[in-house]
């Protein structure tokens, strides 16, 4: 249960530097640039996901007691979808830049992933990196050890290891990797480590893609289809890895008058989904380890918060389970309202008027996702124009990240840069500006010796004034 310490060979700075040398040579051979190599690697990745779905489901069950449906849909199927799209679009992505913008791979890139969707968040960025023609090192999270070692094994078996590697390990190994000069670092995880990654990258002027988290609000207006809204909120909270999801609903904002109706609906639907004893439900992931269990119970046990639980609150320390828990009117200065919850606790914060919710959201850091449930057109517009967030959905939760025409990423403290679909290719590509010229049309006007006439003509050309050009050519000046 929880994180397991494993015996493995030490991966230190020397090993990291040796590995970098090998990868640079392999990348320098130009192999990753060929269409055939990129296609074959993407096909191998797809095959890996197809052949080994049951191993993956098993590893995720071991790491998180993740229900098979969630593993199959939110990890394996999403990975297969992203891979299939990259394969289908690979030619068009290449052709996009033939004329003036030539896409080129960045080089050797590092992908550091977290434990909550340990398969998808490791391999999804890699699809973009391969499609763009980069060499890749993946460092999966040590907090999901079964998935980490499965990834190391499968990537070893299915991919071209002269260019695509997995380094397993925790802080020491990641630190050794971060000392190297990478051409891009893609990090998914919390903002505290994000700052460490960015500081290490800054030493080499390495660009970063930071996929971070934060508190994602859901604003619930009245006059909506309450049952559908409630089910979608539950789907975006407890049915996503029991709240351990970066875009899970972190807290709800609604009016004082509407809160009792919403609470009744949430209780009713929760019971219909997870039964009277949710701690025994097979459809809820467990908390990943005892540290996170302790962190979450600390949020619940704070003096000013513990009396605000109106549903759930049960916990099973031995099995690392916490029941879906709803809290009403927690104080704004409580811990639970000031840090990302990342678990099955859902505070409802009430306001006098629904529009006041926007001030509450804007008083915090910019969320990775923000949700609004309403039928009011004006409120929708106000929400989209006044709230800054990585992404937003009106009348649903979470599913925007499955729309491959939308970039997925945060803003300010919720992240930097984005990926998914074509944006994954862009994230790992340099857009090189190329201009082709012939030798004709070599105008003397740009060369010395400079004259007043040349200056007037150049100014007219730059300002696009035909009249000015004619005047300059005939030597007529207004002065
Ligand atoms: P984590 O603890 O697994 O850490 C992420 C990675 O950072 C791991 O590979 C880990 O080995 C490495 N790491 C940890 N400490 C380090 C250090 N001191 N130096 C170098 N590397 C270090 O995962 P986490 O941070 O607990 O993940 C949860 C967070 O990630 C939440 O904030 C969540 O919102 C965010 N998240 C964001 C997204 C997204 O797509 N934006 C997706 C999932 C999770």
Short mmCIF file of C-alpha atoms and ligand atoms in Angstrom, two decimals:
data_model
loop_
_atom_site.label_atom_id
_atom_site.label_comp_id
_atom_site.label_asym_id
_atom_site.label_seq_id
_atom_site.Cartn_x
_atom_site.Cartn_y
_atom_site.Cartn_z
CA UNK A 1 0.00 0.00 0.00
CA UNK A 2 1.26 3.51 -0.71
CA UNK A 3 4.71 4.19 -2.12
CA UNK A 4 7.07 1.25 -2.24
CA UNK A 5 10.82 1.77 -2.00
CA UNK A 6 12.58 -0.24 -4.63
CA UNK A 7 16.13 -1.45 -4.97
CA UNK A 8 17.55 -0.06 -8.17
CA UNK A 9 20.92 0.91 -9.60
CA UNK A 10 21.86 4.47 -8.66
CA UNK A 11 21.06 6.96 -11.37
CA UNK A 12 23.31 9.90 -10.58
CA UNK A 13 24.67 12.94 -12.44
CA UNK A 14 27.36 10.86 -14.11
CA UNK A 15 24.84 8.32 -15.38
CA UNK A 16 22.57 11.14 -16.52
CA UNK A 17 25.38 12.87 -18.36
CA UNK A 18 26.46 9.60 -20.03
CA UNK A 19 22.89 8.97 -21.15
CA UNK A 20 22.63 12.52 -22.54
CA UNK A 21 25.79 12.00 -24.60
CA UNK A 22 24.34 8.85 -26.16
CA UNK A 23 21.02 10.51 -26.89
CA UNK A 24 22.68 13.56 -28.46
CA UNK A 25 24.68 11.33 -30.79
CA UNK A 26 21.56 9.33 -31.69
CA UNK A 27 19.53 12.50 -32.25
CA UNK A 28 22.39 14.03 -34.26
CA UNK A 29 22.20 11.10 -36.70
CA UNK A 30 18.95 12.65 -37.95
CA UNK A 31 16.98 9.43 -37.48
CA UNK A 32 14.10 11.06 -35.60
CA UNK A 33 13.41 13.46 -38.45
CA UNK A 34 12.31 10.84 -40.91
CA UNK A 35 8.60 10.40 -41.38
CA UNK A 36 9.08 6.62 -41.26
CA UNK A 37 10.77 6.62 -37.84
CA UNK A 38 8.17 8.85 -36.25
CA UNK A 39 5.34 6.82 -37.76
CA UNK A 40 6.87 3.52 -36.63
CA UNK A 41 7.37 4.78 -33.06
CA UNK A 42 3.81 6.09 -32.83
CA UNK A 43 2.52 2.79 -34.21
CA UNK A 44 4.58 0.87 -31.64
CA UNK A 45 3.16 3.03 -28.87
CA UNK A 46 -0.36 2.35 -30.09
CA UNK A 47 0.36 -1.36 -30.32
CA UNK A 48 1.78 -1.30 -26.80
CA UNK A 49 -1.45 0.26 -25.47
CA UNK A 50 -3.54 -2.28 -27.38
CA UNK A 51 -1.49 -5.38 -26.50
CA UNK A 52 -0.94 -4.55 -22.87
CA UNK A 53 -4.17 -2.94 -21.70
CA UNK A 54 -4.70 -5.61 -19.04
CA UNK A 55 -1.17 -5.11 -17.60
CA UNK A 56 -1.84 -1.38 -17.46
CA UNK A 57 -5.23 -1.83 -15.77
CA UNK A 58 -3.52 -4.13 -13.26
CA UNK A 59 -0.72 -1.63 -12.49
CA UNK A 60 -3.24 1.18 -12.02
CA UNK A 61 -5.28 -1.03 -9.73
CA UNK A 62 -2.13 -1.71 -7.72
CA UNK A 63 -1.14 1.97 -7.52
CA UNK A 64 -4.53 3.57 -6.99
CA UNK A 65 -7.24 0.83 -6.85
CA UNK A 66 -8.32 2.61 -10.01
CA UNK A 67 -11.58 1.13 -11.34
CA UNK A 68 -11.12 -0.72 -14.65
CA UNK A 69 -13.56 1.57 -16.45
CA UNK A 70 -11.63 4.69 -15.43
CA UNK A 71 -8.29 3.09 -16.36
CA UNK A 72 -9.62 1.89 -19.68
CA UNK A 73 -11.35 5.10 -20.66
CA UNK A 74 -9.36 7.92 -19.05
CA UNK A 75 -5.91 6.43 -19.48
CA UNK A 76 -5.70 3.74 -22.18
CA UNK A 77 -8.44 4.92 -24.59
CA UNK A 78 -7.38 8.55 -24.35
CA UNK A 79 -3.81 7.53 -25.05
CA UNK A 80 -4.89 5.44 -28.03
CA UNK A 81 -7.04 8.32 -29.32
CA UNK A 82 -4.13 10.81 -29.10
CA UNK A 83 -1.79 8.34 -30.77
CA UNK A 84 -4.23 7.52 -33.58
CA UNK A 85 -4.76 11.23 -34.23
CA UNK A 86 -1.01 11.90 -34.35
CA UNK A 87 -0.56 9.00 -36.82
CA UNK A 88 -3.42 10.26 -38.99
CA UNK A 89 -2.22 13.87 -39.03
CA UNK A 90 1.53 13.25 -39.20
CA UNK A 91 1.80 14.10 -42.89
CA UNK A 92 -0.30 17.27 -42.61
CA UNK A 93 1.67 18.44 -39.59
CA UNK A 94 4.86 18.13 -41.66
CA UNK A 95 3.45 19.84 -44.74
CA UNK A 96 2.12 22.76 -42.75
CA UNK A 97 5.41 24.59 -42.94
CA UNK A 98 6.94 23.91 -46.34
CA UNK A 99 6.75 27.46 -47.60
CA UNK A 100 7.99 29.97 -44.99
CA UNK A 101 7.66 28.20 -41.65
CA UNK A 102 9.71 25.03 -41.35
CA UNK A 103 8.93 22.96 -38.27
CA UNK A 104 12.01 21.33 -36.75
CA UNK A 105 12.40 19.12 -33.69
CA UNK A 106 13.82 20.78 -30.58
CA UNK A 107 16.27 17.96 -29.86
CA UNK A 108 16.42 15.84 -26.72
CA UNK A 109 13.50 16.46 -24.38
CA UNK A 110 12.67 15.43 -20.82
CA UNK A 111 9.17 14.48 -19.70
CA UNK A 112 8.52 14.32 -15.94
CA UNK A 113 5.14 12.90 -14.98
CA UNK A 114 2.99 12.58 -11.83
CA UNK A 115 1.22 9.67 -10.16
CA UNK A 116 -2.48 10.40 -10.65
CA UNK A 117 -2.83 9.37 -14.32
CA UNK A 118 0.57 7.73 -14.36
CA UNK A 119 0.17 6.13 -17.79
CA UNK A 120 -1.56 8.86 -19.79
CA UNK A 121 0.42 11.79 -18.40
CA UNK A 122 3.68 9.94 -19.13
CA UNK A 123 2.93 8.88 -22.69
CA UNK A 124 0.59 11.58 -23.99
CA UNK A 125 3.31 14.29 -24.05
CA UNK A 126 5.67 11.76 -25.63
CA UNK A 127 3.32 11.37 -28.61
CA UNK A 128 3.84 15.07 -29.45
CA UNK A 129 7.57 14.81 -28.83
CA UNK A 130 7.91 11.81 -31.18
CA UNK A 131 5.57 13.26 -33.83
CA UNK A 132 7.78 16.35 -33.88
CA UNK A 133 10.92 14.20 -34.21
CA UNK A 134 12.60 14.54 -30.81
CA UNK A 135 14.55 12.09 -28.69
CA UNK A 136 12.81 11.62 -25.31
CA UNK A 137 13.59 10.65 -21.74
CA UNK A 138 10.61 9.91 -19.51
CA UNK A 139 10.83 10.12 -15.72
CA UNK A 140 7.60 8.61 -14.34
CA UNK A 141 6.42 9.19 -10.78
CA UNK A 142 7.84 7.03 -8.02
CA UNK A 143 4.51 7.41 -6.21
CA UNK A 144 2.86 5.06 -8.74
CA UNK A 145 5.61 2.40 -8.64
CA UNK A 146 3.78 -0.38 -10.47
CA UNK A 147 2.99 1.86 -13.45
CA UNK A 148 6.50 3.33 -13.37
CA UNK A 149 8.15 -0.07 -13.67
CA UNK A 150 5.62 -1.25 -16.25
CA UNK A 151 6.38 1.86 -18.33
CA UNK A 152 10.12 1.19 -18.10
CA UNK A 153 9.54 -2.40 -19.21
CA UNK A 154 7.11 -1.64 -22.03
CA UNK A 155 9.04 1.31 -23.47
CA UNK A 156 12.13 -0.94 -23.37
CA UNK A 157 10.23 -3.60 -25.32
CA UNK A 158 8.24 -1.55 -27.81
CA UNK A 159 10.17 1.63 -28.59
CA UNK A 160 13.51 2.54 -30.21
CA UNK A 161 15.68 2.77 -27.10
CA UNK A 162 18.50 4.50 -28.88
CA UNK A 163 16.21 7.55 -28.78
CA UNK A 164 13.41 6.90 -26.31
CA UNK A 165 14.26 5.97 -22.72
CA UNK A 166 12.68 5.73 -19.30
CA UNK A 167 14.58 6.66 -16.14
CA UNK A 168 12.80 5.53 -12.99
CA UNK A 169 13.35 7.17 -9.65
CA UNK A 170 12.45 9.95 -7.23
CA UNK A 171 13.99 13.31 -6.25
CA UNK A 172 17.67 12.26 -6.52
CA UNK A 173 17.28 10.79 -10.01
CA UNK A 174 15.13 13.72 -11.21
CA UNK A 175 17.71 16.16 -9.83
CA UNK A 176 20.44 14.35 -11.77
CA UNK A 177 18.33 14.61 -14.91
CA UNK A 178 17.56 18.29 -14.32
CA UNK A 179 21.27 19.12 -14.15
CA UNK A 180 21.56 18.17 -17.84
CA UNK A 181 21.03 20.56 -20.71
CA UNK A 182 17.71 19.60 -22.32
CA UNK A 183 16.07 21.15 -25.35
CA UNK A 184 12.68 21.22 -23.60
CA UNK A 185 11.32 20.00 -20.30
CA UNK A 186 7.68 19.00 -19.97
CA UNK A 187 6.74 18.71 -16.31
CA UNK A 188 3.32 17.71 -14.97
CA UNK A 189 2.80 18.00 -11.24
CA UNK A 190 2.50 20.50 -8.40
CA UNK A 191 3.67 24.11 -8.57
CA UNK A 192 6.28 23.75 -5.84
CA UNK A 193 8.25 21.21 -7.87
CA UNK A 194 7.34 23.17 -11.00
CA UNK A 195 9.41 26.05 -9.62
CA UNK A 196 12.38 23.70 -9.04
CA UNK A 197 12.08 22.44 -12.63
CA UNK A 198 11.87 25.95 -14.05
CA UNK A 199 14.85 27.16 -12.03
CA UNK A 200 16.94 24.20 -13.26
CA UNK A 201 15.80 24.84 -16.86
CA UNK A 202 16.69 28.54 -16.58
CA UNK A 203 20.38 27.66 -16.05
CA UNK A 204 20.49 26.36 -19.63
CA UNK A 205 17.80 28.67 -21.06
CA UNK A 206 15.75 25.54 -21.67
CA UNK A 207 12.08 26.19 -22.46
CA UNK A 208 9.51 24.50 -20.22
CA UNK A 209 5.99 23.21 -20.59
CA UNK A 210 4.56 23.26 -17.08
CA UNK A 211 1.28 21.41 -16.55
CA UNK A 212 0.38 22.34 -12.99
CA UNK A 213 -2.78 22.38 -10.87
CA UNK A 214 -4.70 24.65 -8.55
CA UNK A 215 -8.24 25.12 -7.28
CA UNK A 216 -10.83 24.56 -10.03
CA UNK A 217 -14.18 26.16 -9.15
CA UNK A 218 -17.67 25.20 -10.33
CA UNK A 219 -20.26 27.97 -10.19
CA UNK A 220 -23.83 26.65 -9.93
CA UNK A 221 -26.62 29.03 -10.89
CA UNK A 222 -30.33 28.36 -10.28
CA UNK A 223 -32.89 27.41 -12.99
CA UNK A 224 -30.75 24.62 -14.41
CA UNK A 225 -31.34 20.92 -14.95
CA UNK A 226 -30.13 20.13 -11.45
CA UNK A 227 -29.95 16.37 -11.83
CA UNK A 228 -27.76 16.55 -14.95
CA UNK A 229 -25.58 19.26 -13.39
CA UNK A 230 -25.15 17.23 -10.20
CA UNK A 231 -24.22 14.08 -12.09
CA UNK A 232 -21.67 16.00 -14.16
CA UNK A 233 -20.16 17.52 -11.02
CA UNK A 234 -19.87 14.05 -9.47
CA UNK A 235 -18.34 12.77 -12.73
CA UNK A 236 -15.77 15.59 -12.58
CA UNK A 237 -14.94 14.95 -8.92
CA UNK A 238 -15.36 11.50 -7.46
CA UNK A 239 -15.62 9.58 -10.77
CA UNK A 240 -12.23 10.98 -11.76
CA UNK A 241 -9.80 9.09 -9.57
CA UNK A 242 -11.74 10.13 -6.44
CA UNK A 243 -10.91 13.79 -6.88
CA UNK A 244 -7.19 13.18 -7.48
CA UNK A 245 -7.36 14.92 -10.86
CA UNK A 246 -5.88 18.27 -11.85
CA UNK A 247 -9.15 19.47 -13.43
CA UNK A 248 -11.46 17.94 -10.77
CA UNK A 249 -13.99 20.31 -9.25
CA UNK A 250 -12.17 21.69 -6.21
CA UNK A 251 -15.02 23.72 -4.73
CA UNK A 252 -18.52 24.89 -5.60
CA UNK A 253 -19.86 28.42 -5.53
CA UNK A 254 -23.61 28.91 -5.37
CA UNK A 255 -26.12 31.22 -3.74
CA UNK A 256 -27.19 30.80 -0.11
CA UNK A 257 -30.76 30.17 -1.27
CA UNK A 258 -29.88 27.51 -3.81
CA UNK A 259 -27.30 25.61 -1.72
CA UNK A 260 -29.81 23.34 0.14
CA UNK A 261 -31.33 22.11 -3.16
CA UNK A 262 -27.90 21.43 -4.62
CA UNK A 263 -26.77 19.60 -1.47
CA UNK A 264 -29.87 17.36 -1.51
CA UNK A 265 -29.29 16.53 -5.15
CA UNK A 266 -25.60 15.75 -4.59
CA UNK A 267 -26.43 13.45 -1.65
CA UNK A 268 -29.09 11.65 -3.65
CA UNK A 269 -26.96 11.07 -6.73
CA UNK A 270 -23.89 10.10 -4.69
CA UNK A 271 -25.90 7.40 -2.99
CA UNK A 272 -27.28 6.14 -6.27
CA UNK A 273 -23.72 5.93 -7.69
CA UNK A 274 -21.75 4.60 -4.72
CA UNK A 275 -24.36 3.07 -2.40
CA UNK A 276 -24.91 3.65 1.31
CA UNK A 277 -21.35 2.69 2.20
CA UNK A 278 -19.06 4.32 -0.36
CA UNK A 279 -15.94 3.15 1.49
CA UNK A 280 -16.77 -0.29 0.15
CA UNK A 281 -17.55 0.83 -3.40
CA UNK A 282 -15.38 -0.73 -6.08
CA UNK A 283 -16.03 2.31 -8.24
CA UNK A 284 -13.94 4.75 -6.19
CA UNK A 285 -10.14 4.96 -6.31
CA UNK A 286 -8.31 5.00 -3.01
CA UNK A 287 -6.07 7.83 -1.81
CA UNK A 288 -2.67 7.20 -3.36
CA UNK A 289 -0.61 6.88 -0.18
CA UNK A 290 -0.52 7.58 3.55
CA UNK A 291 1.09 11.03 3.10
CA UNK A 292 -1.77 12.21 0.92
CA UNK A 293 -4.27 10.53 3.28
CA UNK A 294 -2.77 12.49 6.18
CA UNK A 295 -2.81 15.72 4.14
CA UNK A 296 -6.51 15.30 3.34
CA UNK A 297 -7.55 14.37 6.86
CA UNK A 298 -5.68 17.43 8.13
CA UNK A 299 -7.84 19.58 5.86
CA UNK A 300 -10.97 17.95 7.29
CA UNK A 301 -9.85 18.07 10.92
CA UNK A 302 -9.05 21.76 11.06
CA UNK A 303 -11.09 23.23 13.93
CA UNK A 304 -13.01 25.74 11.87
CA UNK A 305 -13.81 23.12 9.21
CA UNK A 306 -14.67 19.85 10.98
CA UNK A 307 -18.13 21.10 12.01
CA UNK A 308 -19.01 22.01 8.43
CA UNK A 309 -19.22 18.45 7.08
CA UNK A 310 -22.78 17.85 5.90
CA UNK A 311 -22.23 14.58 4.04
CA UNK A 312 -19.66 11.79 4.20
CA UNK A 313 -16.49 12.33 6.21
CA UNK A 314 -15.99 8.58 6.84
CA UNK A 315 -12.45 7.30 6.41
CA UNK A 316 -10.64 3.99 6.46
CA UNK A 317 -6.98 4.61 7.24
CA UNK A 318 -5.89 1.01 6.73
CA UNK A 319 -7.24 0.93 3.17
CA UNK A 320 -6.54 4.60 2.44
CA UNK A 321 -10.18 5.32 1.59
CA UNK A 322 -12.11 8.51 2.23
CA UNK A 323 -15.82 8.73 1.41
CA UNK A 324 -17.16 11.46 -0.86
CA UNK A 325 -17.45 14.38 1.54
CA UNK A 326 -19.39 17.63 1.21
CA UNK A 327 -18.78 20.66 3.42
CA UNK A 328 -21.00 23.73 3.54
CA UNK A 329 -19.89 27.29 4.24
CA UNK A 330 -16.30 26.64 5.25
CA UNK A 331 -14.49 29.87 6.22
CA UNK A 332 -12.51 31.46 3.43
CA UNK A 333 -9.34 31.51 5.49
CA UNK A 334 -9.42 27.75 6.14
CA UNK A 335 -6.71 25.44 4.73
CA UNK A 336 -9.23 23.64 2.54
CA UNK A 337 -10.14 26.91 0.78
CA UNK A 338 -6.49 27.88 0.31
CA UNK A 339 -4.77 24.84 -1.13
CA UNK A 340 -5.60 22.46 -3.94
CA UNK A 341 -7.67 19.66 -2.36
CA UNK A 342 -6.81 16.86 -4.82
CA UNK A 343 -9.09 14.34 -3.14
CA UNK A 344 -12.71 13.47 -2.37
CA UNK A 345 -13.59 16.57 -0.30
CA UNK A 346 -15.93 19.15 -1.82
CA UNK A 347 -16.56 22.45 -0.02
CA UNK A 348 -19.56 24.52 -1.09
CA UNK A 349 -19.00 28.22 -0.64
CA UNK A 350 -22.11 30.40 -0.70
CA UNK A 351 -22.53 33.95 -2.02
CA UNK A 352 -25.45 36.40 -1.95
CA UNK A 353 -25.67 36.89 -5.70
CA UNK A 354 -24.29 34.41 -8.24
CA UNK A 355 -22.23 37.18 -9.90
CA UNK A 356 -20.33 37.54 -6.60
CA UNK A 357 -18.75 34.13 -7.34
CA UNK A 358 -16.62 35.71 -10.04
CA UNK A 359 -14.97 38.02 -7.49
CA UNK A 360 -14.25 35.02 -5.25
CA UNK A 361 -12.58 33.18 -8.15
CA UNK A 362 -10.63 36.24 -9.26
CA UNK A 363 -9.35 36.84 -5.73
CA UNK A 364 -7.38 33.56 -5.93
CA UNK A 365 -4.75 32.30 -8.36
CA UNK A 366 -5.82 31.53 -11.91
CA UNK A 367 -7.36 28.05 -12.06
CA UNK A 368 -6.46 25.28 -14.51
CA UNK A 369 -10.16 24.85 -15.24
CA UNK A 370 -13.32 26.73 -14.29
CA UNK A 371 -16.88 25.48 -14.69
CA UNK A 372 -20.25 27.21 -14.80
CA UNK A 373 -23.72 25.66 -14.74
CA UNK A 374 -26.36 28.05 -15.99
CA UNK A 375 -28.96 28.74 -18.66
CA UNK A 376 -28.38 32.47 -18.41
CA UNK A 377 -26.74 33.82 -21.59
CA UNK A 378 -25.48 37.01 -19.95
CA UNK A 379 -23.88 35.04 -17.10
CA UNK A 380 -22.12 32.76 -19.58
CA UNK A 381 -20.67 35.77 -21.38
CA UNK A 382 -19.64 37.40 -18.13
CA UNK A 383 -17.97 34.16 -17.02
CA UNK A 384 -15.95 33.79 -20.22
CA UNK A 385 -14.86 37.43 -20.29
CA UNK A 386 -14.11 38.04 -16.60
CA UNK A 387 -12.54 34.75 -15.46
CA UNK A 388 -9.04 33.82 -16.55
CA UNK A 389 -8.40 30.07 -16.42
CA UNK A 390 -6.44 27.44 -18.36
CA UNK A 391 -9.73 26.24 -19.83
CA UNK A 392 -13.43 26.40 -19.03
CA UNK A 393 -16.66 24.54 -19.64
CA UNK A 394 -20.19 25.82 -19.44
CA UNK A 395 -22.56 23.11 -18.18
CA UNK A 396 -20.12 20.23 -17.79
CA UNK A 397 -16.83 19.33 -16.15
CA UNK A 398 -13.45 17.88 -17.19
CA UNK A 399 -14.31 16.75 -20.76
CA UNK A 400 -12.67 19.73 -22.47
CA UNK A 401 -9.36 17.92 -22.14
CA UNK A 402 -10.65 15.22 -24.47
CA UNK A 403 -11.36 17.71 -27.28
CA UNK A 404 -8.26 17.47 -29.45
CA UNK A 405 -8.90 20.79 -31.22
CA UNK A 406 -8.52 22.60 -27.88
CA UNK A 407 -5.11 23.31 -26.29
CA UNK A 408 -4.79 21.93 -22.77
CA UNK A 409 -2.71 23.87 -20.25
CA UNK A 410 -2.81 26.36 -17.44
CA UNK A 411 -2.19 30.07 -17.04
CA UNK A 412 0.10 31.73 -14.48
CA UNK A 413 0.19 29.48 -11.39
CA UNK A 414 -1.79 26.69 -13.09
CA UNK A 415 0.86 26.29 -15.77
CA UNK A 416 2.68 27.50 -18.82
CA UNK A 417 2.28 26.27 -22.41
CA UNK A 418 -0.18 23.67 -23.63
CA UNK A 419 -0.51 20.40 -25.52
CA UNK A 420 -3.05 17.85 -26.89
CA UNK A 421 -3.87 17.27 -30.57
CA UNK A 422 -1.92 19.55 -32.89
CA UNK A 423 -0.77 21.60 -29.88
CA UNK A 424 1.33 18.59 -28.75
CA UNK A 425 3.27 18.70 -32.01
CA UNK A 426 3.67 22.48 -31.63
CA UNK A 427 4.85 22.14 -28.02
CA UNK A 428 7.90 20.15 -29.13
CA UNK A 429 8.63 21.96 -32.40
CA UNK A 430 10.60 25.04 -33.29
CA UNK A 431 8.90 27.04 -36.02
CA UNK A 432 11.83 28.13 -38.13
CA UNK A 433 11.18 31.18 -40.30
CA UNK A 434 12.66 30.65 -43.77
CA UNK A 435 12.58 33.10 -46.66
CA UNK A 436 13.60 32.01 -50.16
CA UNK A 437 14.76 34.66 -52.67
CA UNK A 438 16.08 34.71 -56.23
CA UNK A 439 18.63 37.18 -57.58
CA UNK A 440 16.25 39.42 -59.54
CA UNK A 441 14.76 42.67 -58.21
CA UNK A 442 17.92 43.86 -56.49
CA UNK A 443 16.88 47.45 -55.72
CA UNK A 444 19.84 49.91 -55.29
CA UNK A 445 17.70 51.97 -52.92
CA UNK A 446 18.72 49.79 -49.92
CA UNK A 447 22.45 50.22 -50.51
CA UNK A 448 24.83 53.09 -49.67
CA UNK A 449 25.68 55.77 -50.49
CA UNK A 450 22.42 56.91 -48.92
CA UNK A 451 20.71 59.97 -50.39
CA UNK A 452 17.73 62.07 -49.41
CA UNK A 453 15.85 60.64 -52.42
CA UNK A 454 16.56 57.06 -51.32
CA UNK A 455 15.37 57.90 -47.81
CA UNK A 456 12.10 59.36 -49.10
CA UNK A 457 11.54 56.35 -51.33
CA UNK A 458 12.28 53.88 -48.53
CA UNK A 459 9.92 55.71 -46.16
CA UNK A 460 7.18 55.70 -48.81
CA UNK A 461 7.76 51.98 -49.48
CA UNK A 462 7.68 51.16 -45.76
CA UNK A 463 4.49 53.14 -45.19
CA UNK A 464 2.88 51.54 -48.24
CA UNK A 465 2.05 54.93 -49.84
CA UNK A 466 1.83 54.56 -53.64
CA UNK A 467 1.57 58.36 -53.99
CA UNK A 468 4.73 58.77 -51.89
CA UNK A 469 6.59 56.20 -54.03
CA UNK A 470 5.62 58.01 -57.23
CA UNK A 471 6.66 61.38 -55.75
CA UNK A 472 10.01 59.95 -54.66
CA UNK A 473 10.63 58.38 -58.08
CA UNK A 474 9.96 61.63 -59.94
CA UNK A 475 12.01 63.51 -57.35
CA UNK A 476 9.16 65.75 -56.22
CA UNK A 477 9.19 66.75 -52.58
CA UNK A 478 6.43 68.52 -50.60
CA UNK A 479 9.12 70.50 -48.73
P1 LIG B 1 4.41 13.75 -7.99
O1 LIG B 1 4.63 13.83 -6.53
O2 LIG B 1 4.38 12.42 -8.67
O3 LIG B 1 5.51 14.68 -8.67
C1 LIG B 1 5.58 14.88 -10.07
C2 LIG B 1 6.98 14.54 -10.54
O4 LIG B 1 7.91 15.43 -9.95
C3 LIG B 1 7.41 13.14 -10.19
O5 LIG B 1 7.96 12.51 -11.33
C4 LIG B 1 8.44 13.36 -9.10
O6 LIG B 1 9.45 12.37 -9.08
C5 LIG B 1 9.02 14.71 -9.43
N1 LIG B 1 9.51 15.42 -8.25
C6 LIG B 1 8.93 15.48 -7.03
N2 LIG B 1 9.68 16.25 -6.21
C7 LIG B 1 10.75 16.67 -6.92
C8 LIG B 1 11.88 17.50 -6.62
N3 LIG B 1 12.05 18.02 -5.43
N4 LIG B 1 12.77 17.72 -7.61
C9 LIG B 1 12.59 17.18 -8.84
N5 LIG B 1 11.53 16.39 -9.16
C10 LIG B 1 10.64 16.14 -8.22
O7 LIG B 1 3.04 14.41 -8.41
P2 LIG B 1 2.30 15.66 -7.72
O8 LIG B 1 3.09 16.88 -7.86
O9 LIG B 1 1.76 15.26 -6.39
O10 LIG B 1 1.05 15.70 -8.74
C11 LIG B 1 -0.13 16.31 -8.38
C12 LIG B 1 -0.14 17.75 -8.87
O11 LIG B 1 -0.02 17.75 -10.29
C13 LIG B 1 -1.42 18.48 -8.58
O12 LIG B 1 -1.14 19.80 -8.24
C14 LIG B 1 -2.17 18.41 -9.90
O13 LIG B 1 -3.12 19.45 -10.07
C15 LIG B 1 -1.05 18.52 -10.88
N6 LIG B 1 -1.41 17.88 -12.13
C16 LIG B 1 -1.51 18.67 -13.23
C17 LIG B 1 -1.90 18.09 -14.43
C18 LIG B 1 -2.02 18.91 -15.69
O14 LIG B 1 -2.14 18.33 -16.75
N7 LIG B 1 -2.01 20.23 -15.61
C19 LIG B 1 -2.17 16.73 -14.50
C20 LIG B 1 -2.04 15.98 -13.34
C21 LIG B 1 -1.65 16.55 -12.17
#
